[in-house]
Amino acid sequence: MSKILIVEDELAIAELEKDYLELSGFSVDIESSGDEGAKRAIAEDYDLIILDLMLPNMDGFEICKKIREEKNIPVIMVSAKKDDIDKIRGLGLGADDYMTKPFSPSELVARVKAHLARYERLIGTGTKENEMIQIRGIKIDKTARRVYINGEEKIFTTKEFDLLTFLAQNPNHVYTKEELFQEIWDMESIGDIATVTVHIKKIREKIELNTSKPQYIETIWGVGYRFKV
């Protein structure tokens, strides 16, 4: 039985949604406070979150962001706000769907079923959790190809991510620029190993507090680079 958490401060709406979902065979919990909803969504084992936008203590945007830092489960955001900018922001933060109130409870149930089915197809039942690399303040989600620095997600290009991941999963190993170029770019680029230096610089700007004194990716003068642990 799939478990669903409804984070909604209007109890009448939450209870109606719960009734319809339980009639469809789901196990449903309700949380009316934003901060408590965020805690439960992250700490407990839910399969899908129905998330109101306007909540006391913490809004739905912030909750969605926190959930996405930890989990990839489906999130359906619901709100009386009809502005496109709110829909764009919610979807941009990782929500899988955005429903504008008022809506039919039957439509909500249909969307819940569709998102759960899609999620199960993508991950497969019993699939292992995302493969992670965590070194001090850096967390690299290899499966989702996402990087968090001290809890804040940073955006990396494809090659930046590949280069950072390769170095992080081979800590304390010194690689020459030529070795890194061959490993990451292979035959996609032709011979300009200066691109390695450029990408290292861009990565440092995202992960280091002080790029002049890097704590993660060190330059070994005359040789290359290594990821220090």
CSV table of N, CA and C in Angstrom, one decimal, residues 35-205:
chain,number,residue,atom,x,y,z
A,35,ASP,N,6.6,23.6,8.6
A,35,ASP,CA,7.9,23.0,9.1
A,35,ASP,C,7.8,21.6,9.6
A,36,GLU,N,6.7,21.2,10.2
A,36,GLU,CA,6.5,19.8,10.6
A,36,GLU,C,6.2,19.0,9.4
A,37,GLY,N,5.5,19.5,8.4
A,37,GLY,CA,5.4,18.7,7.1
A,37,GLY,C,6.7,18.4,6.5
A,38,ALA,N,7.6,19.4,6.4
A,38,ALA,CA,8.9,19.2,5.8
A,38,ALA,C,9.7,18.1,6.6
A,39,LYS,N,9.6,18.1,7.9
A,39,LYS,CA,10.3,17.1,8.7
A,39,LYS,C,9.8,15.7,8.4
A,40,ARG,N,8.4,15.6,8.4
A,40,ARG,CA,7.9,14.3,8.2
A,40,ARG,C,8.1,13.8,6.7
A,41,ALA,N,8.0,14.7,5.8
A,41,ALA,CA,8.3,14.3,4.4
A,41,ALA,C,9.7,13.7,4.2
A,42,ILE,N,10.6,14.3,4.9
A,42,ILE,CA,12.0,13.9,4.8
A,42,ILE,C,12.3,12.6,5.7
A,43,ALA,N,11.8,12.7,6.9
A,43,ALA,CA,12.2,11.6,7.9
A,43,ALA,C,11.4,10.3,7.7
A,44,GLU,N,10.2,10.4,7.2
A,44,GLU,CA,9.3,9.2,7.1
A,44,GLU,C,9.3,8.7,5.6
A,45,ASP,N,8.9,7.4,5.5
A,45,ASP,CA,9.0,6.7,4.2
A,45,ASP,C,7.7,6.9,3.4
A,46,TYR,N,7.5,8.0,2.8
A,46,TYR,CA,6.3,8.3,2.0
A,46,TYR,C,6.6,8.0,0.5
A,47,ASP,N,5.6,7.7,-0.3
A,47,ASP,CA,5.8,7.4,-1.7
A,47,ASP,C,5.4,8.6,-2.5
A,48,LEU,N,4.6,9.6,-2.0
A,48,LEU,CA,4.2,10.7,-2.7
A,48,LEU,C,3.8,11.8,-1.7
A,49,ILE,N,4.1,13.1,-2.0
A,49,ILE,CA,3.7,14.2,-1.2
A,49,ILE,C,2.7,15.1,-1.9
A,50,ILE,N,1.6,15.5,-1.3
A,50,ILE,CA,0.7,16.5,-1.8
A,50,ILE,C,0.9,17.7,-1.0
A,51,LEU,N,1.4,18.8,-1.6
A,51,LEU,CA,2.0,19.9,-0.9
A,51,LEU,C,1.3,21.2,-1.2
A,52,ASP,N,0.6,21.8,-0.2
A,52,ASP,CA,0.0,23.1,-0.4
A,52,ASP,C,1.1,24.2,-0.5
A,53,LEU,N,0.8,25.2,-1.2
A,53,LEU,CA,1.8,26.3,-1.4
A,53,LEU,C,1.8,27.2,-0.2
A,54,MET,N,0.7,27.7,0.3
A,54,MET,CA,0.6,28.7,1.3
A,54,MET,C,0.4,28.0,2.7
A,55,LEU,N,1.4,27.9,3.5
A,55,LEU,CA,1.4,27.2,4.7
A,55,LEU,C,2.0,28.0,5.9
A,56,PRO,N,1.6,27.8,7.1
A,56,PRO,CA,2.2,28.5,8.2
A,56,PRO,C,3.6,28.0,8.5
A,57,ASN,N,4.5,28.8,8.9
A,57,ASN,CA,5.9,28.5,9.3
A,57,ASN,C,6.9,28.2,8.2
A,58,MET,N,6.4,27.6,7.1
A,58,MET,CA,7.3,27.4,6.0
A,58,MET,C,6.4,27.1,4.7
A,59,ASP,N,6.7,27.9,3.6
A,59,ASP,CA,5.8,27.7,2.5
A,59,ASP,C,6.2,26.5,1.7
A,60,GLY,N,5.3,26.2,0.7
A,60,GLY,CA,5.5,25.0,-0.1
A,60,GLY,C,6.7,25.0,-0.9
A,61,PHE,N,7.2,26.2,-1.4
A,61,PHE,CA,8.4,26.3,-2.2
A,61,PHE,C,9.6,25.8,-1.4
A,62,GLU,N,9.7,26.2,-0.2
A,62,GLU,CA,10.9,25.9,0.7
A,62,GLU,C,10.8,24.4,1.0
A,63,ILE,N,9.6,23.9,1.3
A,63,ILE,CA,9.5,22.4,1.6
A,63,ILE,C,9.9,21.6,0.4
A,64,CYS,N,9.4,22.0,-0.8
A,64,CYS,CA,9.8,21.2,-2.0
A,64,CYS,C,11.3,21.2,-2.2
A,65,LYS,N,11.9,22.3,-1.9
A,65,LYS,CA,13.4,22.4,-2.1
A,65,LYS,C,14.1,21.5,-1.1
A,66,LYS,N,13.6,21.4,0.1
A,66,LYS,CA,14.2,20.5,1.1
A,66,LYS,C,14.0,19.1,0.8
A,67,ILE,N,12.8,18.7,0.3
A,67,ILE,CA,12.5,17.3,-0.1
A,67,ILE,C,13.4,16.9,-1.2
A,68,ARG,N,13.6,17.8,-2.2
A,68,ARG,CA,14.4,17.5,-3.4
A,68,ARG,C,15.9,17.3,-3.0
A,69,GLU,N,16.3,17.9,-1.9
A,69,GLU,CA,17.7,17.7,-1.5
A,69,GLU,C,17.9,16.3,-0.9
A,70,GLU,N,16.8,15.6,-0.6
A,70,GLU,CA,17.0,14.3,0.1
A,70,GLU,C,16.3,13.2,-0.7
A,71,LYS,N,15.3,13.5,-1.5
A,71,LYS,CA,14.5,12.4,-2.1
A,71,LYS,C,14.0,12.8,-3.5
A,72,ASN,N,13.7,11.7,-4.3
A,72,ASN,CA,13.2,11.9,-5.6
A,72,ASN,C,11.7,11.5,-5.8
A,73,ILE,N,11.0,11.3,-4.6
A,73,ILE,CA,9.6,10.9,-4.7
A,73,ILE,C,8.8,11.9,-5.4
A,74,PRO,N,7.6,11.6,-6.0
A,74,PRO,CA,6.8,12.5,-6.6
A,74,PRO,C,6.2,13.6,-5.6
A,75,VAL,N,6.1,14.8,-6.1
A,75,VAL,CA,5.6,15.9,-5.3
A,75,VAL,C,4.5,16.6,-6.1
A,76,ILE,N,3.3,16.6,-5.7
A,76,ILE,CA,2.2,17.4,-6.3
A,76,ILE,C,1.9,18.6,-5.5
A,77,MET,N,2.2,19.8,-6.1
A,77,MET,CA,2.0,21.1,-5.4
A,77,MET,C,0.6,21.6,-5.8
A,78,VAL,N,-0.2,22.0,-4.7
A,78,VAL,CA,-1.5,22.5,-4.9
A,78,VAL,C,-1.6,23.9,-4.4
A,79,SER,N,-2.4,24.8,-5.0
A,79,SER,CA,-2.5,26.2,-4.6
A,79,SER,C,-3.7,26.9,-5.2
A,80,ALA,N,-4.2,27.9,-4.5
A,80,ALA,CA,-5.2,28.7,-5.0
A,80,ALA,C,-4.6,29.8,-5.9
A,81,LYS,N,-3.3,29.9,-5.9
A,81,LYS,CA,-2.6,30.9,-6.7
A,81,LYS,C,-2.6,30.4,-8.2
A,82,LYS,N,-3.1,31.2,-9.1
A,82,LYS,CA,-3.2,30.8,-10.5
A,82,LYS,C,-2.1,31.4,-11.4
A,83,ASP,N,-1.3,32.2,-10.8
A,83,ASP,CA,-0.2,32.9,-11.6
A,83,ASP,C,0.7,31.9,-12.2
A,84,ASP,N,1.1,32.1,-13.5
A,84,ASP,CA,2.0,31.2,-14.1
A,84,ASP,C,3.4,31.2,-13.4
A,85,ILE,N,3.8,32.3,-12.9
A,85,ILE,CA,5.1,32.4,-12.2
A,85,ILE,C,5.2,31.5,-11.1
A,86,ASP,N,4.1,31.3,-10.3
A,86,ASP,CA,4.1,30.3,-9.2
A,86,ASP,C,4.2,28.9,-9.7
A,87,LYS,N,3.5,28.6,-10.8
A,87,LYS,CA,3.6,27.2,-11.4
A,87,LYS,C,5.0,27.0,-11.9
A,88,ILE,N,5.6,28.0,-12.5
A,88,ILE,CA,7.0,27.8,-13.1
A,88,ILE,C,8.0,27.6,-11.9
A,89,ARG,N,7.8,28.4,-10.9
A,89,ARG,CA,8.7,28.3,-9.7
A,89,ARG,C,8.6,27.0,-9.1
A,90,GLY,N,7.4,26.5,-8.8
A,90,GLY,CA,7.1,25.2,-8.2
A,90,GLY,C,7.7,24.1,-9.0
A,91,LEU,N,7.5,24.1,-10.3
A,91,LEU,CA,8.0,23.0,-11.1
A,91,LEU,C,9.5,23.1,-11.2
A,92,GLY,N,10.0,24.3,-11.2
A,92,GLY,CA,11.5,24.5,-11.3
A,92,GLY,C,12.2,24.0,-10.1
A,93,LEU,N,11.5,24.1,-8.9
A,93,LEU,CA,12.1,23.6,-7.7
A,93,LEU,C,12.0,22.0,-7.5
A,94,GLY,N,11.3,21.4,-8.5
A,94,GLY,CA,11.3,20.0,-8.5
A,94,GLY,C,10.0,19.3,-8.3
A,95,ALA,N,8.9,20.1,-8.2
A,95,ALA,CA,7.6,19.6,-8.1
A,95,ALA,C,7.2,18.8,-9.4
A,96,ASP,N,6.5,17.7,-9.3
A,96,ASP,CA,6.2,16.9,-10.5
A,96,ASP,C,4.9,17.4,-11.2
A,97,ASP,N,4.1,18.1,-10.4
A,97,ASP,CA,2.8,18.6,-10.9
A,97,ASP,C,2.4,19.8,-10.1
A,98,TYR,N,1.4,20.6,-10.7
A,98,TYR,CA,0.9,21.8,-10.0
A,98,TYR,C,-0.6,21.8,-10.3
A,99,MET,N,-1.4,21.8,-9.3
A,99,MET,CA,-2.8,21.8,-9.4
A,99,MET,C,-3.4,23.1,-8.8
A,100,THR,N,-4.3,23.7,-9.5
A,100,THR,CA,-4.9,25.0,-9.0
A,100,THR,C,-6.2,24.7,-8.4
A,101,LYS,N,-6.4,25.2,-7.1
A,101,LYS,CA,-7.7,25.1,-6.4
A,101,LYS,C,-8.7,26.0,-7.0
A,102,PRO,N,-10.0,25.6,-7.0
A,102,PRO,CA,-10.5,24.3,-6.6
A,102,PRO,C,-10.4,23.3,-7.7
A,103,PHE,N,-10.2,22.0,-7.3
A,103,PHE,CA,-10.1,21.0,-8.3
A,103,PHE,C,-10.9,19.8,-7.7
A,104,SER,N,-11.2,18.9,-8.6
A,104,SER,CA,-12.0,17.7,-8.3
A,104,SER,C,-11.1,16.7,-7.5
A,105,PRO,N,-11.6,16.2,-6.4
A,105,PRO,CA,-10.8,15.1,-5.7
A,105,PRO,C,-10.5,13.9,-6.6
A,106,SER,N,-11.5,13.6,-7.5
A,106,SER,CA,-11.3,12.5,-8.4
A,106,SER,C,-10.1,12.8,-9.3
A,107,GLU,N,-9.9,14.1,-9.7
A,107,GLU,CA,-8.8,14.4,-10.6
A,107,GLU,C,-7.5,14.3,-9.8
A,108,LEU,N,-7.5,14.6,-8.5
A,108,LEU,CA,-6.3,14.5,-7.7
A,108,LEU,C,-5.9,13.0,-7.6
A,109,VAL,N,-6.9,12.2,-7.3
A,109,VAL,CA,-6.6,10.7,-7.2
A,109,VAL,C,-6.0,10.2,-8.5
A,110,ALA,N,-6.6,10.7,-9.6
A,110,ALA,CA,-6.1,10.2,-11.0
A,110,ALA,C,-4.6,10.6,-11.2
A,111,ARG,N,-4.3,11.9,-10.8
A,111,ARG,CA,-3.0,12.3,-10.9
A,111,ARG,C,-2.0,11.6,-10.0
A,112,VAL,N,-2.4,11.3,-8.8
A,112,VAL,CA,-1.6,10.6,-7.8
A,112,VAL,C,-1.3,9.2,-8.4
A,113,LYS,N,-2.3,8.5,-8.9
A,113,LYS,CA,-2.0,7.2,-9.5
A,113,LYS,C,-1.1,7.3,-10.7
A,114,ALA,N,-1.3,8.3,-11.5
A,114,ALA,CA,-0.4,8.4,-12.7
A,114,ALA,C,1.1,8.7,-12.3
A,115,HIS,N,1.3,9.6,-11.3
A,115,HIS,CA,2.6,9.9,-10.9
A,115,HIS,C,3.3,8.7,-10.2
A,116,LEU,N,2.6,8.0,-9.4
A,116,LEU,CA,3.1,6.8,-8.7
A,116,LEU,C,3.5,5.7,-9.8
A,117,ALA,N,2.6,5.5,-10.8
A,117,ALA,CA,2.9,4.6,-11.8
A,117,ALA,C,4.2,4.9,-12.6
A,118,ARG,N,4.2,6.2,-12.9
A,118,ARG,CA,5.4,6.7,-13.7
A,118,ARG,C,6.7,6.6,-12.9
A,119,TYR,N,6.6,6.9,-11.6
A,119,TYR,CA,7.8,6.8,-10.7
A,119,TYR,C,8.2,5.4,-10.6
A,120,GLU,N,7.3,4.4,-10.4
A,120,GLU,CA,7.7,3.0,-10.3
A,120,GLU,C,8.3,2.5,-11.6
A,121,ARG,N,7.8,3.0,-12.8
A,121,ARG,CA,8.4,2.6,-14.0
A,121,ARG,C,9.8,3.1,-14.2
A,122,LEU,N,10.1,4.3,-13.7
A,122,LEU,CA,11.4,4.9,-13.8
A,122,LEU,C,12.4,4.2,-12.9
A,123,ILE,N,12.0,3.9,-11.7
A,123,ILE,CA,13.0,3.3,-10.7
A,123,ILE,C,12.9,1.8,-10.6
A,124,GLY,N,11.7,1.3,-10.9
A,124,GLY,CA,11.6,-0.2,-10.7
A,124,GLY,C,11.4,-0.5,-9.3
A,125,THR,N,10.5,-1.4,-8.9
A,125,THR,CA,10.2,-1.8,-7.6
A,125,THR,C,11.4,-2.4,-6.9
A,126,GLY,N,11.8,-1.9,-5.8
A,126,GLY,CA,13.0,-2.5,-5.1
A,126,GLY,C,14.3,-2.0,-5.6
A,127,THR,N,14.3,-1.0,-6.4
A,127,THR,CA,15.6,-0.4,-6.9
A,127,THR,C,16.4,0.2,-5.7
A,128,LYS,N,17.7,0.1,-5.7
A,128,LYS,CA,18.5,0.6,-4.7
A,128,LYS,C,18.4,2.1,-4.6
A,129,GLU,N,18.7,2.7,-3.5
A,129,GLU,CA,18.7,4.1,-3.3
A,129,GLU,C,19.8,4.7,-4.2
A,130,ASN,N,19.6,6.0,-4.5
A,130,ASN,CA,20.6,6.7,-5.3
A,130,ASN,C,22.0,6.5,-4.8
A,131,GLU,N,23.0,6.4,-5.8
A,131,GLU,CA,24.4,6.2,-5.4
A,131,GLU,C,24.9,7.6,-5.1
A,132,MET,N,25.5,7.7,-3.9
A,132,MET,CA,26.0,9.0,-3.4
A,132,MET,C,27.5,8.9,-3.1
A,133,ILE,N,28.1,10.1,-3.3
A,133,ILE,CA,29.5,10.3,-2.8
A,133,ILE,C,29.4,11.5,-1.8
A,134,GLN,N,29.8,11.3,-0.6
A,134,GLN,CA,29.8,12.4,0.4
A,134,GLN,C,31.1,12.6,1.0
A,135,ILE,N,31.7,13.8,0.8
A,135,ILE,CA,33.0,14.1,1.4
A,135,ILE,C,33.0,15.5,2.0
A,136,ARG,N,33.0,15.5,3.3
A,136,ARG,CA,32.9,16.7,4.1
A,136,ARG,C,31.6,17.4,3.6
A,137,GLY,N,31.7,18.7,3.1
A,137,GLY,CA,30.5,19.4,2.8
A,137,GLY,C,30.0,19.2,1.4
A,138,ILE,N,30.6,18.3,0.7
A,138,ILE,CA,30.1,18.0,-0.7
A,138,ILE,C,29.3,16.7,-0.7
A,139,LYS,N,28.1,16.7,-1.3
A,139,LYS,CA,27.3,15.5,-1.6
A,139,LYS,C,27.0,15.4,-3.0
A,140,ILE,N,27.5,14.4,-3.7
A,140,ILE,CA,27.3,14.1,-5.1
A,140,ILE,C,26.3,13.0,-5.3
A,141,ASP,N,25.1,13.3,-5.9
A,141,ASP,CA,24.2,12.2,-6.2
A,141,ASP,C,24.4,11.8,-7.6
A,142,LYS,N,25.1,10.6,-7.7
A,142,LYS,CA,25.5,10.1,-9.1
A,142,LYS,C,24.3,9.7,-9.9
A,143,THR,N,23.3,9.2,-9.2
A,143,THR,CA,22.1,8.7,-9.9
A,143,THR,C,21.3,9.8,-10.5
A,144,ALA,N,21.1,10.9,-9.8
A,144,ALA,CA,20.3,12.0,-10.2
A,144,ALA,C,21.2,13.1,-10.9
A,145,ARG,N,22.5,12.9,-10.8
A,145,ARG,CA,23.5,13.9,-11.3
A,145,ARG,C,23.2,15.3,-10.7
A,146,ARG,N,23.2,15.3,-9.4
A,146,ARG,CA,23.0,16.6,-8.7
A,146,ARG,C,24.1,16.7,-7.6
A,147,VAL,N,24.5,18.0,-7.4
A,147,VAL,CA,25.6,18.3,-6.4
A,147,VAL,C,25.1,19.3,-5.4
A,148,TYR,N,25.4,19.0,-4.1
A,148,TYR,CA,25.0,19.9,-3.0
A,148,TYR,C,26.3,20.3,-2.2
A,149,ILE,N,26.4,21.5,-2.0
A,149,ILE,CA,27.6,22.1,-1.3
A,149,ILE,C,27.0,22.7,0.0
A,150,ASN,N,27.4,22.0,1.1
A,150,ASN,CA,26.8,22.4,2.5
A,150,ASN,C,25.3,22.6,2.4
A,151,GLY,N,24.7,21.6,1.8
A,151,GLY,CA,23.2,21.5,1.7
A,151,GLY,C,22.6,22.3,0.6
A,152,GLU,N,23.3,23.2,-0.1
A,152,GLU,CA,22.8,24.0,-1.2
A,152,GLU,C,23.1,23.4,-2.5
A,153,GLU,N,22.1,23.2,-3.4
A,153,GLU,CA,22.4,22.6,-4.7
A,153,GLU,C,23.1,23.6,-5.6
A,154,LYS,N,24.1,23.1,-6.3
A,154,LYS,CA,24.8,23.9,-7.2
A,154,LYS,C,24.6,23.3,-8.6
A,155,ILE,N,24.5,24.1,-9.6
A,155,ILE,CA,24.3,23.6,-11.0
A,155,ILE,C,25.6,23.4,-11.7
A,156,PHE,N,25.8,22.2,-12.2
A,156,PHE,CA,27.1,21.8,-12.9
A,156,PHE,C,26.7,21.4,-14.3
A,157,THR,N,27.6,21.8,-15.3
A,157,THR,CA,27.4,21.3,-16.6
A,157,THR,C,27.8,19.8,-16.7
A,158,THR,N,27.5,19.2,-17.8
A,158,THR,CA,27.7,17.7,-17.9
A,158,THR,C,29.2,17.4,-17.6
A,159,LYS,N,30.1,18.1,-18.3
A,159,LYS,CA,31.5,17.8,-18.1
A,159,LYS,C,32.0,18.2,-16.7
A,160,GLU,N,31.5,19.3,-16.2
A,160,GLU,CA,31.9,19.7,-14.8
A,160,GLU,C,31.5,18.6,-13.8
A,161,PHE,N,30.3,18.1,-14.0
A,161,PHE,CA,29.8,17.0,-13.1
A,161,PHE,C,30.7,15.8,-13.2
A,162,ASP,N,31.0,15.4,-14.5
A,162,ASP,CA,31.7,14.2,-14.7
A,162,ASP,C,33.2,14.3,-14.1
A,163,LEU,N,33.8,15.4,-14.3
A,163,LEU,CA,35.1,15.7,-13.8
A,163,LEU,C,35.2,15.7,-12.3
A,164,LEU,N,34.2,16.4,-11.7
A,164,LEU,CA,34.2,16.4,-10.2
A,164,LEU,C,33.9,15.0,-9.6
A,165,THR,N,33.0,14.3,-10.2
A,165,THR,CA,32.7,12.9,-9.8
A,165,THR,C,33.9,12.0,-9.9
A,166,PHE,N,34.5,12.1,-11.0
A,166,PHE,CA,35.7,11.2,-11.2
A,166,PHE,C,36.8,11.5,-10.2
A,167,LEU,N,37.1,12.7,-9.9
A,167,LEU,CA,38.1,13.1,-8.9
A,167,LEU,C,37.6,12.6,-7.5
A,168,ALA,N,36.4,12.9,-7.2
A,168,ALA,CA,35.9,12.6,-5.9
A,168,ALA,C,35.8,11.1,-5.6
A,169,GLN,N,35.6,10.3,-6.6
A,169,GLN,CA,35.6,8.9,-6.3
A,169,GLN,C,36.9,8.2,-6.5
A,170,ASN,N,37.9,9.0,-6.7
A,170,ASN,CA,39.3,8.6,-6.7
A,170,ASN,C,40.2,9.5,-5.9
A,171,PRO,N,39.8,9.7,-4.6
A,171,PRO,CA,40.5,10.7,-3.8
A,171,PRO,C,42.0,10.4,-3.6
A,172,ASN,N,42.7,11.5,-3.4
A,172,ASN,CA,44.2,11.5,-3.1
A,172,ASN,C,45.0,10.9,-4.2
A,173,HIS,N,44.4,10.7,-5.4
A,173,HIS,CA,45.1,10.2,-6.5
A,173,HIS,C,45.5,11.4,-7.4
A,174,VAL,N,46.7,11.6,-7.8
A,174,VAL,CA,47.1,12.7,-8.6
A,174,VAL,C,47.0,12.3,-10.1
A,175,TYR,N,46.2,13.1,-10.8
A,175,TYR,CA,46.0,12.9,-12.3
A,175,TYR,C,46.6,14.0,-13.1
A,176,THR,N,47.2,13.7,-14.2
A,176,THR,CA,47.7,14.7,-15.1
A,176,THR,C,46.6,15.3,-15.9
A,177,LYS,N,46.8,16.4,-16.5
A,177,LYS,CA,45.7,17.0,-17.3
A,177,LYS,C,45.4,16.1,-18.5
A,178,GLU,N,46.5,15.5,-19.0
A,178,GLU,CA,46.3,14.6,-20.1
A,178,GLU,C,45.4,13.4,-19.7
A,179,GLU,N,45.6,12.8,-18.5
A,179,GLU,CA,44.8,11.7,-18.1
A,179,GLU,C,43.4,12.1,-17.9
A,180,LEU,N,43.2,13.3,-17.3
A,180,LEU,CA,41.8,13.7,-17.1
A,180,LEU,C,41.1,14.0,-18.4
A,181,PHE,N,41.8,14.6,-19.3
A,181,PHE,CA,41.2,14.9,-20.6
A,181,PHE,C,40.8,13.6,-21.3
A,182,GLN,N,41.7,12.6,-21.3
A,182,GLN,CA,41.3,11.4,-21.9
A,182,GLN,C,40.2,10.7,-21.2
A,183,GLU,N,40.1,10.8,-19.9
A,183,GLU,CA,39.1,10.1,-19.1
A,183,GLU,C,37.7,10.7,-19.3
A,184,ILE,N,37.7,12.1,-19.3
A,184,ILE,CA,36.4,12.8,-19.3
A,184,ILE,C,35.9,13.1,-20.7
A,185,TRP,N,36.8,13.6,-21.6
A,185,TRP,CA,36.4,14.0,-22.9
A,185,TRP,C,36.6,12.9,-24.0
A,186,ASP,N,37.5,12.0,-23.7
A,186,ASP,CA,37.7,10.9,-24.6
A,186,ASP,C,38.0,11.4,-26.0
A,187,MET,N,37.1,11.0,-27.0
A,187,MET,CA,37.4,11.5,-28.4
A,187,MET,C,36.4,12.6,-28.8
A,188,GLU,N,35.7,13.2,-27.8
A,188,GLU,CA,34.8,14.3,-28.1
A,188,GLU,C,35.5,15.6,-28.5
A,189,SER,N,36.6,15.8,-27.9
A,189,SER,CA,37.4,17.0,-28.2
A,189,SER,C,38.7,16.6,-28.8
A,190,ILE,N,39.3,17.5,-29.4
A,190,ILE,CA,40.6,17.2,-30.1
A,190,ILE,C,41.7,17.9,-29.5
A,191,GLY,N,42.4,17.2,-28.6
A,191,GLY,CA,43.7,17.6,-28.1
A,191,GLY,C,43.9,18.9,-27.3
A,192,ASP,N,43.0,19.7,-27.0
A,192,ASP,CA,43.2,20.9,-26.2
A,192,ASP,C,43.0,20.6,-24.7
A,193,ILE,N,44.1,20.3,-24.0
A,193,ILE,CA,43.9,19.9,-22.6
A,193,ILE,C,43.8,21.1,-21.7
A,194,ALA,N,43.8,22.3,-22.3
A,194,ALA,CA,43.6,23.6,-21.5
A,194,ALA,C,42.1,23.6,-21.0
A,195,THR,N,41.3,22.8,-21.7
A,195,THR,CA,39.9,22.8,-21.3
A,195,THR,C,39.8,22.2,-19.9
A,196,VAL,N,40.7,21.3,-19.5
A,196,VAL,CA,40.7,20.7,-18.2
A,196,VAL,C,40.9,21.8,-17.1
A,197,THR,N,41.9,22.7,-17.4
A,197,THR,CA,42.2,23.8,-16.5
A,197,THR,C,41.0,24.7,-16.3
A,198,VAL,N,40.3,25.0,-17.4
A,198,VAL,CA,39.1,25.8,-17.4
A,198,VAL,C,38.0,25.2,-16.6
A,199,HIS,N,37.8,23.9,-16.7
A,199,HIS,CA,36.7,23.2,-16.0
A,199,HIS,C,37.1,23.1,-14.5
A,200,ILE,N,38.3,22.9,-14.2
A,200,ILE,CA,38.7,22.8,-12.8
A,200,ILE,C,38.5,24.2,-12.1
A,201,LYS,N,38.8,25.3,-12.8
A,201,LYS,CA,38.5,26.6,-12.3
A,201,LYS,C,37.0,26.8,-12.0
A,202,LYS,N,36.2,26.4,-13.0
A,202,LYS,CA,34.7,26.6,-12.8
A,202,LYS,C,34.2,25.7,-11.6
A,203,ILE,N,34.7,24.5,-11.5
A,203,ILE,CA,34.3,23.7,-10.4
A,203,ILE,C,34.7,24.3,-9.1
A,204,ARG,N,35.9,24.8,-9.0
A,204,ARG,CA,36.4,25.4,-7.7
A,204,ARG,C,35.5,26.6,-7.3
A,205,GLU,N,35.1,27.3,-8.3
A,205,GLU,CA,34.2,28.5,-8.0
A,205,GLU,C,32.9,28.1,-7.3
